[in-house]
């Protein structure tokens, strides 16, 4: 085994992409919004685009080195690349598609990928998950030292993603090679990767495990990207030891985090309770607002009240008879309310919380 090294700079129209990563065995996800530079980095690693400067290589192999004028073509890099749309040949069988990658023991690889029963079928006859596994099998056929996955779920219908995600996780977990995944979806990254780097405008904002990013986001974008509610306010200490945050609309919330000055309030939907009236309990933060949307998925419901999204069970939503237009109260504890200095957050909008 060895370490996969990436240290590159590529000028883009709106920014310079600058990324340095050192990856060992396991899966690393590069996650962020569209246009952040994720696919550009994958293309640079695969040899489809040349950085302005830097180094790319694996263990003792150098694939790109600007100082030594090394820039190997794609076919000389030990990289397996799975494109967003899989790029399968529709007129060839599964066996022939995989054989195109260069491996002699194609049938053995098909069995490993649970594709032996469709070896003689053609891509149009396959399910979305099967097409994805064919694309991965073809990428592995060249016996790569590194696997690159460019938005692997993008070509799938949302209704298929749960099962396909689980299958893809099993496949890449079994691989004994570094895998670099790029995606715009945090939940997808968290399901597939050991570590995640959040990339915005060509720079890494934070790198950590999925749980680390959720528990301790370093700026407003990371918090929003991982699914949190993010609200601007001005913080000031109180004599009780809590921090009081005055929101833009004049309401106040409290946090156990110390802060003084402009901040963003971070609270996750699963830490927010919903009721028709303010509960008589120890919870300090109560924000009343009309319900603007209710989105259900499985046995959960996401309810938006003003700037806050709460996640609760559909059974609870039904019991409360929640409906759009109804005024309700979002409640959350001071201990669940994180504060981040506003100056640390980039001016980039994260995907909306109440997407399905």
Short mmCIF file of C-alpha atoms in Angstrom, two decimals:
data_model
loop_
_atom_site.label_atom_id
_atom_site.label_comp_id
_atom_site.label_asym_id
_atom_site.label_seq_id
_atom_site.Cartn_x
_atom_site.Cartn_y
_atom_site.Cartn_z
CA UNK A 1 0.00 0.00 0.00
CA UNK A 2 0.96 3.66 -0.16
CA UNK A 3 -0.25 7.22 0.16
CA UNK A 4 -2.13 9.08 -2.54
CA UNK A 5 -0.73 12.63 -2.78
CA UNK A 6 -2.52 15.64 -4.24
CA UNK A 7 -1.09 19.16 -4.01
CA UNK A 8 -2.26 21.26 -6.93
CA UNK A 9 -3.28 24.73 -8.01
CA UNK A 10 -5.51 25.35 -11.02
CA UNK A 11 -6.68 28.85 -11.99
CA UNK A 12 -10.41 29.00 -12.69
CA UNK A 13 -12.42 31.90 -14.09
CA UNK A 14 -13.79 32.99 -10.69
CA UNK A 15 -11.13 31.60 -8.33
CA UNK A 16 -7.96 29.52 -8.03
CA UNK A 17 -8.50 25.88 -7.06
CA UNK A 18 -5.92 25.00 -4.43
CA UNK A 19 -6.12 21.61 -2.73
CA UNK A 20 -3.63 19.56 -0.76
CA UNK A 21 -4.62 16.03 0.33
CA UNK A 22 -2.77 12.92 1.50
CA UNK A 23 -5.01 9.86 1.39
CA UNK A 24 -4.34 6.33 2.57
CA UNK A 25 -6.64 3.30 2.33
CA UNK A 26 -10.31 4.20 2.69
CA UNK A 27 -12.74 6.66 1.15
CA UNK A 28 -12.38 10.43 1.23
CA UNK A 29 -15.27 12.61 0.02
CA UNK A 30 -14.74 16.04 -1.47
CA UNK A 31 -18.13 17.67 -0.93
CA UNK A 32 -19.49 21.08 -1.77
CA UNK A 33 -21.81 23.07 -4.03
CA UNK A 34 -21.79 22.96 -7.82
CA UNK A 35 -18.96 25.02 -9.27
CA UNK A 36 -16.70 24.59 -6.23
CA UNK A 37 -13.96 22.83 -8.26
CA UNK A 38 -14.64 19.20 -7.32
CA UNK A 39 -14.83 17.74 -10.82
CA UNK A 40 -11.90 19.90 -11.94
CA UNK A 41 -9.78 18.25 -9.25
CA UNK A 42 -10.86 14.77 -10.36
CA UNK A 43 -9.94 15.61 -13.96
CA UNK A 44 -6.53 16.88 -12.83
CA UNK A 45 -5.84 13.65 -10.91
CA UNK A 46 -6.94 11.51 -13.86
CA UNK A 47 -4.74 13.44 -16.28
CA UNK A 48 -7.60 15.02 -18.21
CA UNK A 49 -6.55 18.52 -17.14
CA UNK A 50 -3.15 19.93 -16.23
CA UNK A 51 -2.69 22.01 -13.06
CA UNK A 52 -0.71 25.24 -13.17
CA UNK A 53 1.58 23.87 -10.48
CA UNK A 54 1.85 21.09 -7.96
CA UNK A 55 2.27 17.35 -7.57
CA UNK A 56 0.02 14.29 -8.01
CA UNK A 57 1.13 10.74 -7.36
CA UNK A 58 0.75 7.49 -5.48
CA UNK A 59 3.47 6.03 -3.25
CA UNK A 60 6.64 6.14 -5.36
CA UNK A 61 4.79 6.94 -8.62
CA UNK A 62 4.70 10.54 -9.86
CA UNK A 63 1.87 11.33 -12.27
CA UNK A 64 2.25 15.10 -12.31
CA UNK A 65 5.04 17.35 -11.10
CA UNK A 66 5.23 20.91 -12.40
CA UNK A 67 8.80 21.47 -11.20
CA UNK A 68 10.11 18.33 -12.93
CA UNK A 69 7.89 18.81 -16.03
CA UNK A 70 6.16 15.44 -15.48
CA UNK A 71 2.60 15.14 -16.78
CA UNK A 72 1.67 11.54 -17.56
CA UNK A 73 -1.28 10.93 -19.91
CA UNK A 74 -4.41 9.26 -18.44
CA UNK A 75 -3.52 5.82 -19.78
CA UNK A 76 -0.22 5.83 -17.87
CA UNK A 77 -1.79 6.75 -14.53
CA UNK A 78 -3.02 3.90 -12.37
CA UNK A 79 -6.40 5.56 -11.84
CA UNK A 80 -9.91 4.14 -12.19
CA UNK A 81 -12.48 6.83 -12.99
CA UNK A 82 -16.27 6.49 -12.77
CA UNK A 83 -18.04 9.34 -14.55
CA UNK A 84 -21.31 10.96 -13.44
CA UNK A 85 -23.29 9.36 -16.28
CA UNK A 86 -21.19 6.13 -16.14
CA UNK A 87 -20.31 6.47 -19.89
CA UNK A 88 -21.13 2.83 -20.69
CA UNK A 89 -21.28 1.60 -24.29
CA UNK A 90 -24.99 0.85 -24.86
CA UNK A 91 -24.34 -1.52 -27.79
CA UNK A 92 -21.89 -3.73 -25.82
CA UNK A 93 -22.71 -6.37 -23.25
CA UNK A 94 -21.80 -5.93 -19.60
CA UNK A 95 -18.90 -8.34 -20.10
CA UNK A 96 -17.61 -6.37 -23.09
CA UNK A 97 -17.97 -3.05 -21.27
CA UNK A 98 -15.88 -4.30 -18.38
CA UNK A 99 -13.35 -5.98 -20.68
CA UNK A 100 -12.83 -2.58 -22.32
CA UNK A 101 -11.09 -1.58 -19.09
CA UNK A 102 -8.32 -4.06 -19.84
CA UNK A 103 -8.71 -6.92 -17.38
CA UNK A 104 -8.36 -10.52 -18.52
CA UNK A 105 -10.30 -12.16 -15.67
CA UNK A 106 -13.49 -10.28 -16.46
CA UNK A 107 -15.87 -13.00 -15.26
CA UNK A 108 -14.16 -13.11 -11.87
CA UNK A 109 -14.54 -9.35 -11.52
CA UNK A 110 -18.20 -9.55 -12.53
CA UNK A 111 -18.86 -12.14 -9.84
CA UNK A 112 -17.09 -9.98 -7.27
CA UNK A 113 -19.35 -7.07 -8.25
CA UNK A 114 -22.48 -9.29 -8.20
CA UNK A 115 -22.95 -8.84 -11.95
CA UNK A 116 -22.42 -12.40 -13.20
CA UNK A 117 -26.14 -12.91 -13.87
CA UNK A 118 -26.26 -9.91 -16.25
CA UNK A 119 -22.92 -10.49 -18.00
CA UNK A 120 -24.58 -10.90 -21.42
CA UNK A 121 -27.10 -8.08 -20.99
CA UNK A 122 -26.65 -4.57 -22.39
CA UNK A 123 -26.74 -1.39 -20.29
CA UNK A 124 -30.23 -0.21 -21.39
CA UNK A 125 -31.69 -3.40 -19.88
CA UNK A 126 -30.05 -2.87 -16.48
CA UNK A 127 -31.27 -1.10 -13.37
CA UNK A 128 -29.59 2.11 -12.23
CA UNK A 129 -27.70 0.27 -9.51
CA UNK A 130 -26.50 -2.41 -11.93
CA UNK A 131 -25.26 0.22 -14.41
CA UNK A 132 -23.38 1.89 -11.60
CA UNK A 133 -21.69 -1.37 -10.60
CA UNK A 134 -20.75 -2.03 -14.24
CA UNK A 135 -19.09 1.40 -14.37
CA UNK A 136 -17.18 0.65 -11.16
CA UNK A 137 -16.20 -2.80 -12.48
CA UNK A 138 -14.86 -1.26 -15.68
CA UNK A 139 -12.85 1.25 -13.64
CA UNK A 140 -11.40 -1.61 -11.58
CA UNK A 141 -10.59 -3.68 -14.67
CA UNK A 142 -7.37 -1.75 -15.19
CA UNK A 143 -6.26 -2.68 -11.66
CA UNK A 144 -5.97 0.95 -10.52
CA UNK A 145 -4.11 2.09 -7.45
CA UNK A 146 -6.69 4.83 -6.86
CA UNK A 147 -10.44 4.94 -7.58
CA UNK A 148 -12.17 8.23 -8.46
CA UNK A 149 -15.96 8.56 -8.22
CA UNK A 150 -17.42 11.71 -9.78
CA UNK A 151 -20.95 12.29 -8.40
CA UNK A 152 -21.75 8.53 -8.46
CA UNK A 153 -25.43 9.00 -7.50
CA UNK A 154 -26.19 11.86 -9.89
CA UNK A 155 -27.58 9.67 -12.68
CA UNK A 156 -29.98 7.80 -10.40
CA UNK A 157 -33.64 8.40 -9.74
CA UNK A 158 -34.07 9.60 -6.11
CA UNK A 159 -36.28 6.60 -5.34
CA UNK A 160 -33.35 4.24 -6.10
CA UNK A 161 -30.64 6.04 -4.19
CA UNK A 162 -31.11 4.41 -0.79
CA UNK A 163 -30.56 0.84 -1.98
CA UNK A 164 -27.87 1.78 -4.51
CA UNK A 165 -26.02 3.82 -1.91
CA UNK A 166 -25.86 0.81 0.40
CA UNK A 167 -24.61 -1.41 -2.42
CA UNK A 168 -21.93 1.09 -3.47
CA UNK A 169 -20.79 1.44 0.14
CA UNK A 170 -20.30 -2.33 0.36
CA UNK A 171 -18.29 -2.33 -2.88
CA UNK A 172 -15.87 0.47 -1.99
CA UNK A 173 -15.49 -0.79 1.59
CA UNK A 174 -14.16 -4.07 0.18
CA UNK A 175 -11.58 -2.27 -1.97
CA UNK A 176 -8.08 -2.07 -0.57
CA UNK A 177 -7.25 1.13 -2.46
CA UNK A 178 -7.74 4.84 -1.71
CA UNK A 179 -11.04 6.12 -3.10
CA UNK A 180 -11.76 9.79 -3.80
CA UNK A 181 -15.46 10.61 -4.08
CA UNK A 182 -16.83 13.99 -5.15
CA UNK A 183 -20.42 14.96 -4.42
CA UNK A 184 -22.63 17.97 -3.73
CA UNK A 185 -24.67 15.98 -1.17
CA UNK A 186 -23.50 15.79 2.45
CA UNK A 187 -25.71 12.80 3.29
CA UNK A 188 -24.19 10.87 0.39
CA UNK A 189 -20.68 11.80 1.49
CA UNK A 190 -21.43 10.82 5.10
CA UNK A 191 -22.81 7.44 4.00
CA UNK A 192 -19.82 6.54 1.82
CA UNK A 193 -16.74 8.24 3.23
CA UNK A 194 -14.55 7.91 6.30
CA UNK A 195 -13.57 11.58 6.05
CA UNK A 196 -15.04 14.56 4.25
CA UNK A 197 -13.47 17.76 2.98
CA UNK A 198 -15.90 20.63 2.36
CA UNK A 199 -14.79 22.54 -0.74
CA UNK A 200 -16.12 26.00 -1.64
CA UNK A 201 -14.69 28.34 -4.29
CA UNK A 202 -11.64 26.16 -4.72
CA UNK A 203 -10.57 25.96 -1.09
CA UNK A 204 -11.08 23.42 1.67
CA UNK A 205 -13.06 24.97 4.51
CA UNK A 206 -12.86 21.98 6.85
CA UNK A 207 -11.81 18.32 6.85
CA UNK A 208 -13.10 15.75 9.31
CA UNK A 209 -15.26 12.72 9.89
CA UNK A 210 -18.98 13.20 9.23
CA UNK A 211 -19.68 13.33 12.97
CA UNK A 212 -16.91 15.91 13.52
CA UNK A 213 -18.32 18.21 10.85
CA UNK A 214 -21.79 18.01 12.39
CA UNK A 215 -20.60 18.41 15.99
CA UNK A 216 -18.07 21.21 15.40
CA UNK A 217 -18.57 23.10 12.11
CA UNK A 218 -15.93 25.79 11.78
CA UNK A 219 -18.02 28.25 9.79
CA UNK A 220 -21.54 29.03 8.68
CA UNK A 221 -21.33 27.27 5.35
CA UNK A 222 -20.11 23.98 6.82
CA UNK A 223 -22.93 24.12 9.37
CA UNK A 224 -25.55 24.81 6.72
CA UNK A 225 -24.10 22.22 4.34
CA UNK A 226 -24.30 19.52 7.00
CA UNK A 227 -28.00 20.28 7.47
CA UNK A 228 -28.14 22.85 10.27
CA UNK A 229 -30.35 25.87 10.64
CA UNK A 230 -28.18 28.97 10.45
CA UNK A 231 -29.50 32.34 11.70
CA UNK A 232 -27.61 35.62 12.04
CA UNK A 233 -27.57 37.57 15.29
CA UNK A 234 -25.52 39.57 17.75
CA UNK A 235 -24.20 37.82 20.85
CA UNK A 236 -23.48 39.20 24.30
CA UNK A 237 -22.57 37.46 27.58
CA UNK A 238 -25.07 37.43 30.45
CA UNK A 239 -24.60 37.34 34.21
CA UNK A 240 -26.00 33.79 34.27
CA UNK A 241 -23.08 32.45 32.23
CA UNK A 242 -25.18 31.94 29.11
CA UNK A 243 -24.79 33.89 25.88
CA UNK A 244 -27.77 35.92 24.70
CA UNK A 245 -28.19 36.34 20.95
CA UNK A 246 -30.37 39.12 19.58
CA UNK A 247 -31.76 38.02 16.21
CA UNK A 248 -32.46 40.40 13.34
CA UNK A 249 -36.21 40.27 14.00
CA UNK A 250 -35.72 41.36 17.62
CA UNK A 251 -36.23 37.97 19.24
CA UNK A 252 -33.66 36.42 21.58
CA UNK A 253 -32.17 32.96 21.89
CA UNK A 254 -29.64 31.59 24.36
CA UNK A 255 -26.58 29.38 24.00
CA UNK A 256 -24.06 27.78 26.33
CA UNK A 257 -21.29 28.73 23.85
CA UNK A 258 -19.30 31.83 24.81
CA UNK A 259 -19.45 34.63 22.21
CA UNK A 260 -19.52 38.40 21.91
CA UNK A 261 -20.35 40.21 18.67
CA UNK A 262 -21.79 39.17 15.32
CA UNK A 263 -22.47 35.42 15.15
CA UNK A 264 -24.51 32.82 13.38
CA UNK A 265 -26.72 30.59 15.48
CA UNK A 266 -26.44 26.91 14.52
CA UNK A 267 -29.09 24.36 15.55
CA UNK A 268 -29.83 21.05 13.85
CA UNK A 269 -33.40 20.10 12.85
CA UNK A 270 -33.39 16.96 15.02
CA UNK A 271 -32.72 19.14 18.09
CA UNK A 272 -35.84 21.24 17.45
CA UNK A 273 -39.19 20.32 18.97
CA UNK A 274 -42.51 21.59 17.59
CA UNK A 275 -45.63 22.36 19.60
CA UNK A 276 -48.76 24.46 19.19
CA UNK A 277 -47.88 26.40 22.36
CA UNK A 278 -44.62 27.13 24.21
CA UNK A 279 -43.88 24.13 26.46
CA UNK A 280 -43.54 24.62 30.19
CA UNK A 281 -40.15 22.97 30.60
CA UNK A 282 -36.44 23.78 30.92
CA UNK A 283 -36.01 24.61 27.22
CA UNK A 284 -34.98 28.27 26.89
CA UNK A 285 -35.42 28.94 23.19
CA UNK A 286 -38.93 29.28 21.75
CA UNK A 287 -39.56 30.83 18.32
CA UNK A 288 -43.16 31.17 17.16
CA UNK A 289 -43.91 31.38 13.44
CA UNK A 290 -46.41 30.18 10.81
CA UNK A 291 -45.60 26.82 9.20
CA UNK A 292 -44.54 27.51 5.60
CA UNK A 293 -43.90 23.93 4.49
CA UNK A 294 -44.07 20.31 5.59
CA UNK A 295 -41.99 17.75 3.70
CA UNK A 296 -42.39 14.07 4.55
CA UNK A 297 -39.99 11.25 3.67
CA UNK A 298 -40.49 7.81 5.11
CA UNK A 299 -41.46 8.10 8.76
CA UNK A 300 -39.99 11.60 9.17
CA UNK A 301 -41.31 15.08 8.49
CA UNK A 302 -39.40 18.33 8.07
CA UNK A 303 -41.41 21.32 9.18
CA UNK A 304 -40.30 24.88 8.33
CA UNK A 305 -41.37 27.65 10.70
CA UNK A 306 -39.91 30.97 9.64
CA UNK A 307 -36.13 30.52 9.50
CA UNK A 308 -36.19 27.25 11.45
CA UNK A 309 -36.58 23.72 10.11
CA UNK A 310 -37.52 21.00 12.59
CA UNK A 311 -37.35 17.28 11.95
CA UNK A 312 -39.85 15.07 13.73
CA UNK A 313 -41.67 11.82 13.15
CA UNK A 314 -44.68 11.82 10.86
CA UNK A 315 -46.60 10.31 13.78
CA UNK A 316 -45.84 13.41 15.87
CA UNK A 317 -46.75 15.74 13.01
CA UNK A 318 -50.05 13.90 12.54
CA UNK A 319 -50.79 13.91 16.28
CA UNK A 320 -50.25 17.68 16.44
CA UNK A 321 -52.34 18.10 13.26
CA UNK A 322 -49.65 20.35 11.80
CA UNK A 323 -50.54 22.07 8.55
CA UNK A 324 -49.15 24.85 6.36
CA UNK A 325 -50.30 28.25 7.58
CA UNK A 326 -50.80 27.08 11.16
CA UNK A 327 -48.80 29.02 13.78
CA UNK A 328 -46.58 26.80 15.92
CA UNK A 329 -43.56 27.06 18.23
CA UNK A 330 -40.07 25.74 17.48
CA UNK A 331 -38.21 25.00 20.73
CA UNK A 332 -34.56 24.05 21.26
CA UNK A 333 -32.21 23.96 24.21
CA UNK A 334 -29.33 26.33 24.87
CA UNK A 335 -27.02 23.31 25.02
CA UNK A 336 -28.00 22.39 21.44
CA UNK A 337 -27.37 25.92 20.15
CA UNK A 338 -23.91 26.43 18.68
CA UNK A 339 -22.46 29.89 17.94
CA UNK A 340 -19.95 30.68 15.19
CA UNK A 341 -18.35 34.08 14.59
CA UNK A 342 -20.05 35.44 11.48
CA UNK A 343 -16.82 36.69 9.91
CA UNK A 344 -15.64 33.08 9.51
CA UNK A 345 -18.49 32.10 7.17
CA UNK A 346 -18.13 32.50 3.39
CA UNK A 347 -20.83 34.28 1.41
CA UNK A 348 -22.08 31.08 -0.21
CA UNK A 349 -25.60 29.67 0.06
CA UNK A 350 -25.97 26.04 1.02
CA UNK A 351 -28.68 23.75 -0.38
CA UNK A 352 -32.11 24.25 1.24
CA UNK A 353 -32.81 22.14 4.30
CA UNK A 354 -36.29 21.03 3.32
CA UNK A 355 -35.28 19.27 0.12
CA UNK A 356 -36.49 15.71 -0.29
#
